Short mmCIF file of C-alpha atoms in Angstrom, two decimals:
data_model
loop_
_atom_site.label_atom_id
_atom_site.label_comp_id
_atom_site.label_asym_id
_atom_site.label_seq_id
_atom_site.Cartn_x
_atom_site.Cartn_y
_atom_site.Cartn_z
CA UNK A 1 -21.90 -14.51 -10.44
CA UNK A 2 -22.82 -13.85 -14.34
CA UNK A 3 -20.04 -12.53 -16.36
CA UNK A 4 -21.16 -8.97 -16.89
CA UNK A 5 -21.44 -8.49 -13.05
CA UNK A 6 -17.98 -10.00 -12.38
CA UNK A 7 -16.53 -7.87 -15.03
CA UNK A 8 -18.08 -4.53 -13.55
CA UNK A 9 -15.86 -5.22 -10.43
CA UNK A 10 -12.56 -3.67 -9.47
CA UNK A 11 -9.83 -6.45 -9.36
CA UNK A 12 -9.61 -6.02 -5.54
CA UNK A 13 -13.44 -6.53 -5.02
CA UNK A 14 -13.16 -9.53 -7.44
CA UNK A 15 -10.39 -10.94 -5.37
CA UNK A 16 -12.22 -10.44 -1.96
CA UNK A 17 -15.17 -12.53 -3.69
CA UNK A 18 -12.53 -15.27 -4.61
CA UNK A 19 -11.40 -15.39 -0.80
CA UNK A 20 -15.16 -15.91 0.22
CA UNK A 21 -15.92 -18.32 -2.65
CA UNK A 22 -12.70 -20.40 -1.18
CA UNK A 23 -14.35 -20.06 2.47
CA UNK A 24 -17.72 -21.26 1.17
CA UNK A 25 -16.34 -24.34 -0.41
CA UNK A 26 -13.89 -25.56 1.95
CA UNK A 27 -15.12 -28.34 4.09
CA UNK A 28 -13.57 -27.11 7.29
CA UNK A 29 -13.16 -23.88 9.03
CA UNK A 30 -10.00 -22.02 7.03
CA UNK A 31 -7.74 -19.31 8.63
CA UNK A 32 -6.70 -16.90 5.84
CA UNK A 33 -3.54 -15.05 5.66
CA UNK A 34 -1.13 -12.74 3.57
CA UNK A 35 -3.15 -11.05 0.96
CA UNK A 36 -6.16 -12.64 1.65
CA UNK A 37 -6.16 -11.69 5.26
CA UNK A 38 -5.38 -8.09 4.08
CA UNK A 39 -8.20 -8.00 1.62
CA UNK A 40 -10.62 -8.77 4.57
CA UNK A 41 -9.44 -6.39 6.70
CA UNK A 42 -9.57 -3.82 4.02
CA UNK A 43 -5.60 -3.17 4.05
CA UNK A 44 -4.59 -2.48 0.32
CA UNK A 45 -1.41 -4.63 -1.17
CA UNK A 46 -0.12 -4.37 -4.89
CA UNK A 47 -1.13 -6.62 -7.89
CA UNK A 48 -4.32 -8.13 -8.60
CA UNK A 49 -3.16 -11.74 -9.58
CA UNK A 50 -2.57 -13.10 -6.15
CA UNK A 51 -3.92 -16.77 -5.41
CA UNK A 52 -6.23 -17.16 -2.01
CA UNK A 53 -3.56 -17.72 0.69
CA UNK A 54 -4.79 -19.95 3.77
CA UNK A 55 -2.60 -21.43 6.68
CA UNK A 56 -2.47 -25.01 7.59
CA UNK A 57 -1.42 -26.14 11.00
CA UNK A 58 -0.09 -29.40 9.82
CA UNK A 59 3.83 -30.01 9.78
CA UNK A 60 3.25 -31.51 6.42
CA UNK A 61 2.33 -28.40 4.84
CA UNK A 62 -1.23 -29.17 3.84
CA UNK A 63 -2.63 -29.35 0.43
CA UNK A 64 -2.92 -26.41 -2.01
CA UNK A 65 -4.83 -26.50 -5.29
CA UNK A 66 -5.57 -24.39 -8.11
CA UNK A 67 -5.78 -20.87 -6.88
CA UNK A 68 -5.38 -21.24 -3.25
CA UNK A 69 -1.85 -21.40 -1.73
CA UNK A 70 -1.48 -23.00 1.85
CA UNK A 71 1.13 -22.06 4.19
CA UNK A 72 2.28 -23.72 7.33
CA UNK A 73 2.36 -21.91 10.83
CA UNK A 74 2.90 -23.09 14.13
CA UNK A 75 -0.55 -22.64 15.66
CA UNK A 76 1.19 -21.51 19.18
CA UNK A 77 2.37 -18.08 17.27
CA UNK A 78 -0.82 -17.15 15.42
CA UNK A 79 -3.90 -15.09 16.90
CA UNK A 80 -7.09 -15.89 14.87
CA UNK A 81 -9.91 -13.38 14.53
CA UNK A 82 -13.27 -13.54 13.02
CA UNK A 83 -13.82 -10.50 10.90
CA UNK A 84 -16.71 -10.03 8.28
CA UNK A 85 -17.36 -13.51 9.24
CA UNK A 86 -14.15 -15.47 8.06
CA UNK A 87 -11.40 -16.44 10.19
CA UNK A 88 -8.11 -14.58 9.26
CA UNK A 89 -4.47 -13.69 10.70
CA UNK A 90 -4.55 -10.15 12.95
CA UNK A 91 -3.58 -7.16 11.01
CA UNK A 92 -0.32 -7.23 13.17
CA UNK A 93 0.50 -10.69 11.72
CA UNK A 94 -0.92 -10.06 8.16
CA UNK A 95 1.03 -7.01 7.52
CA UNK A 96 4.15 -8.58 9.02
CA UNK A 97 3.83 -11.78 6.89
CA UNK A 98 3.64 -9.77 3.78
CA UNK A 99 6.91 -7.81 5.27
CA UNK A 100 8.61 -11.13 5.43
CA UNK A 101 7.74 -12.69 2.01
CA UNK A 102 7.09 -9.91 -0.42
CA UNK A 103 9.27 -7.17 -1.85
CA UNK A 104 10.18 -4.08 0.26
CA UNK A 105 8.13 -1.91 -1.90
CA UNK A 106 4.95 -3.97 -1.96
CA UNK A 107 5.38 -4.43 1.90
CA UNK A 108 5.52 -0.59 2.45
CA UNK A 109 2.08 -0.24 1.04
CA UNK A 110 0.32 -2.51 3.84
CA UNK A 111 2.63 -1.18 6.49
CA UNK A 112 2.02 2.80 6.15
CA UNK A 113 -1.86 1.87 5.99
CA UNK A 114 -2.13 0.33 9.32
CA UNK A 115 -0.25 3.14 10.84
CA UNK A 116 -3.09 5.44 9.94
CA UNK A 117 -6.63 4.72 11.34
CA UNK A 118 -9.12 3.42 9.09
CA UNK A 119 -12.07 5.69 9.87
CA UNK A 120 -14.38 3.57 7.34
CA UNK A 121 -13.90 0.56 9.02
CA UNK A 122 -13.31 1.85 12.67
CA UNK A 123 -10.17 0.13 12.86
CA UNK A 124 -7.38 2.15 15.22
CA UNK A 125 -3.99 2.96 14.01
CA UNK A 126 -1.24 0.37 14.96
CA UNK A 127 2.08 1.54 15.87
CA UNK A 128 5.60 0.63 14.82
CA UNK A 129 6.43 -0.42 18.39
CA UNK A 130 3.60 -3.04 18.20
CA UNK A 131 4.31 -4.50 15.22
CA UNK A 132 8.13 -4.96 16.24
CA UNK A 133 7.10 -6.64 19.42
CA UNK A 134 5.14 -9.41 17.14
CA UNK A 135 8.51 -10.48 15.64
CA UNK A 136 10.28 -12.75 18.30
CA UNK A 137 9.90 -16.33 17.55
CA UNK A 138 7.64 -16.22 14.42
CA UNK A 139 10.55 -15.61 11.47
CA UNK A 140 13.74 -16.45 10.47
CA UNK A 141 16.34 -14.48 10.79
CA UNK A 142 16.57 -12.88 7.37
CA UNK A 143 12.80 -12.44 7.30
CA UNK A 144 13.34 -10.32 10.78
CA UNK A 145 15.77 -8.55 8.96
CA UNK A 146 13.36 -7.57 6.16
CA UNK A 147 10.47 -6.71 8.31
CA UNK A 148 12.80 -4.66 10.57
CA UNK A 149 13.78 -2.38 7.74
CA UNK A 150 10.07 -2.14 6.42
CA UNK A 151 8.72 -1.40 9.47
CA UNK A 152 11.50 1.21 10.21
CA UNK A 153 10.92 2.94 6.93
CA UNK A 154 6.92 2.91 6.91
CA UNK A 155 5.28 6.14 7.34
CA UNK A 156 1.59 6.94 8.07
CA UNK A 157 2.02 10.29 6.12
CA UNK A 158 1.77 8.77 2.77
CA UNK A 159 -2.19 9.13 2.40
CA UNK A 160 -2.71 6.33 -0.34
CA UNK A 161 -1.25 3.20 -1.50
CA UNK A 162 0.13 4.56 -4.85
CA UNK A 163 1.77 7.21 -2.25
CA UNK A 164 3.11 4.51 -0.64
CA UNK A 165 4.41 2.52 -3.29
CA UNK A 166 5.96 5.65 -5.12
CA UNK A 167 8.03 6.47 -2.02
CA UNK A 168 9.19 2.60 -1.25
CA UNK A 169 10.38 2.44 -5.18
CA UNK A 170 12.12 5.76 -4.81
CA UNK A 171 14.17 4.37 -1.91
CA UNK A 172 14.96 1.10 -3.98
CA UNK A 173 16.29 3.49 -6.67
CA UNK A 174 18.44 4.96 -4.42
CA UNK A 175 16.74 8.64 -4.76
CA UNK A 176 16.96 11.13 -1.73
CA UNK A 177 14.04 10.72 1.05
CA UNK A 178 11.52 13.49 0.24
CA UNK A 179 9.90 15.52 2.22
CA UNK A 180 6.15 14.41 2.58
CA UNK A 181 3.01 16.71 2.51
CA UNK A 182 5.25 19.72 2.00
CA UNK A 183 3.42 22.86 2.42
CA UNK A 184 4.05 25.43 -0.62
CA UNK A 185 3.07 29.01 -0.66
CA UNK A 186 3.02 31.79 -2.82
CA UNK A 187 2.26 35.59 -2.42
CA UNK A 188 -1.30 34.71 -2.46
CA UNK A 189 -1.19 32.40 0.53
CA UNK A 190 -1.49 28.76 0.70
CA UNK A 191 -1.05 27.07 -2.37
CA UNK A 192 -1.39 23.16 -1.05
CA UNK A 193 0.52 20.17 0.12
CA UNK A 194 2.57 18.07 -2.42
CA UNK A 195 2.97 14.52 -1.88
CA UNK A 196 6.62 14.70 -2.14
CA UNK A 197 9.19 17.47 -1.89
CA UNK A 198 12.97 17.57 -2.50
CA UNK A 199 13.90 20.92 -0.84
CA UNK A 200 17.73 21.55 -2.42
CA UNK A 201 16.51 20.71 -5.69
CA UNK A 202 13.05 22.35 -5.35
CA UNK A 203 11.30 19.78 -6.88
CA UNK A 204 7.98 18.93 -5.97
CA UNK A 205 6.40 15.33 -6.85
CA UNK A 206 2.90 14.59 -7.48
CA UNK A 207 1.18 11.10 -7.86
CA UNK A 208 -2.14 11.26 -9.39
CA UNK A 209 -4.62 8.18 -8.36
CA UNK A 210 -8.05 7.93 -9.75
CA UNK A 211 -8.90 8.54 -6.00
CA UNK A 212 -8.43 12.27 -6.86
CA UNK A 213 -10.85 12.60 -9.38
CA UNK A 214 -13.69 10.05 -8.45
CA UNK A 215 -14.05 9.75 -4.72
CA UNK A 216 -16.28 12.07 -3.01
CA UNK A 217 -13.90 13.10 0.07
CA UNK A 218 -11.65 14.46 -2.33
CA UNK A 219 -13.95 15.98 -4.88
CA UNK A 220 -15.73 17.84 -1.87
CA UNK A 221 -18.71 18.87 -4.42
CA UNK A 222 -16.75 19.41 -7.50
CA UNK A 223 -17.10 17.52 -10.67
CA UNK A 224 -14.15 15.37 -11.82
CA UNK A 225 -13.62 18.14 -14.32
CA UNK A 226 -13.38 21.01 -12.30
CA UNK A 227 -10.64 18.98 -10.27
CA UNK A 228 -8.72 18.80 -13.12
CA UNK A 229 -8.66 22.21 -13.61
CA UNK A 230 -7.93 22.88 -9.94
CA UNK A 231 -5.24 20.84 -10.24
CA UNK A 232 -3.86 22.61 -12.99
CA UNK A 233 -4.17 25.85 -11.67
CA UNK A 234 -2.67 24.70 -8.60
CA UNK A 235 0.15 23.44 -10.70
CA UNK A 236 0.85 26.71 -12.28
CA UNK A 237 1.12 28.32 -8.96
CA UNK A 238 3.77 25.96 -7.72
CA UNK A 239 5.77 26.45 -11.13
CA UNK A 240 5.56 29.79 -10.56
CA UNK A 241 7.26 30.02 -7.26
CA UNK A 242 10.42 28.53 -8.88
CA UNK A 243 9.62 24.60 -8.52
CA UNK A 244 9.86 21.66 -10.84
CA UNK A 245 6.64 19.64 -10.67
CA UNK A 246 7.05 15.78 -11.89
CA UNK A 247 3.79 13.97 -11.71
CA UNK A 248 3.26 10.53 -12.30
CA UNK A 249 0.40 7.51 -12.13
CA UNK A 250 -0.03 3.92 -11.38
CA UNK A 251 1.13 2.99 -14.89
CA UNK A 252 4.26 4.58 -14.25
CA UNK A 253 4.64 2.50 -11.08
CA UNK A 254 3.70 -0.97 -12.67
CA UNK A 255 6.40 -0.55 -15.45
CA UNK A 256 9.55 -1.40 -14.23
CA UNK A 257 12.04 1.60 -14.14
CA UNK A 258 9.49 4.23 -15.71
CA UNK A 259 9.17 5.92 -12.39
CA UNK A 260 13.07 6.25 -11.86
CA UNK A 261 13.34 7.51 -15.25
CA UNK A 262 10.96 10.35 -14.72
CA UNK A 263 12.51 11.37 -11.32
CA UNK A 264 15.95 11.34 -13.00
CA UNK A 265 14.81 13.40 -15.89
CA UNK A 266 13.33 15.93 -13.63
CA UNK A 267 16.38 16.47 -11.50
CA UNK A 268 15.45 14.32 -8.51
CA UNK A 269 19.14 13.74 -6.27
CA UNK A 270 20.29 10.24 -5.32
CA UNK A 271 22.02 9.47 -2.03
CA UNK A 272 23.39 6.41 -3.79
CA UNK A 273 23.14 3.99 -6.49
CA UNK A 274 19.71 1.69 -7.06
CA UNK A 275 19.23 -0.72 -4.31
CA UNK A 276 18.81 -4.62 -4.89
CA UNK A 277 15.91 -4.61 -2.55
#
């Protein structure tokens, strides 16, 4: 692929092509796992600099190489699927692996996603009992604890990766759990639904992802500039009800501590001190 075409792709599309390229260069069929399997299934993850992750069923661990990381798995505990003409771990095993081996906040993004049906890819929603049933026998005691905490925290009401990651970072920072997709009304009727709402403090939280200003399902026939104006009018109406509104973007999530400082400055209540998760 020429450099200009490559540079025009989004990072997640570049990563998906790396997985495809790895599959075409390996001399034997390979089962992809972790972030790589998630990419094939269309399950979002956090970060863009991940290596290609593949399984090995050899006790010696198999050989990793530049850009590719091999992980040993007992073949008796792995169900292999063919999706988009690639061999991958199933969605259940994929999100459980990510919950076991990535941070709590990162794990919530794929978990929230699979609890919703993926209409674009015609994939049904998974349910928590289904996820928990696949844990036994595949992970260490410590990993089981991490997975269970993450699955119990997951919530299908988070409507985007940014919303999921935000909510997980709030939890780690010790803030009180907000209500999600909270209905707000004024004298003229329904104002809309805030991504997060802390009732006692009367604070509405809004994550601004690029989807809101780019994707047709959010634009609903409007131009991006019209969406900006509509969002401003909506925020003014929310503030007029006596609520504080705090907004943030991806850059705030990817800079350590920035979201925490924003929420604290807005007066979002804490339930305890910051967690080490």
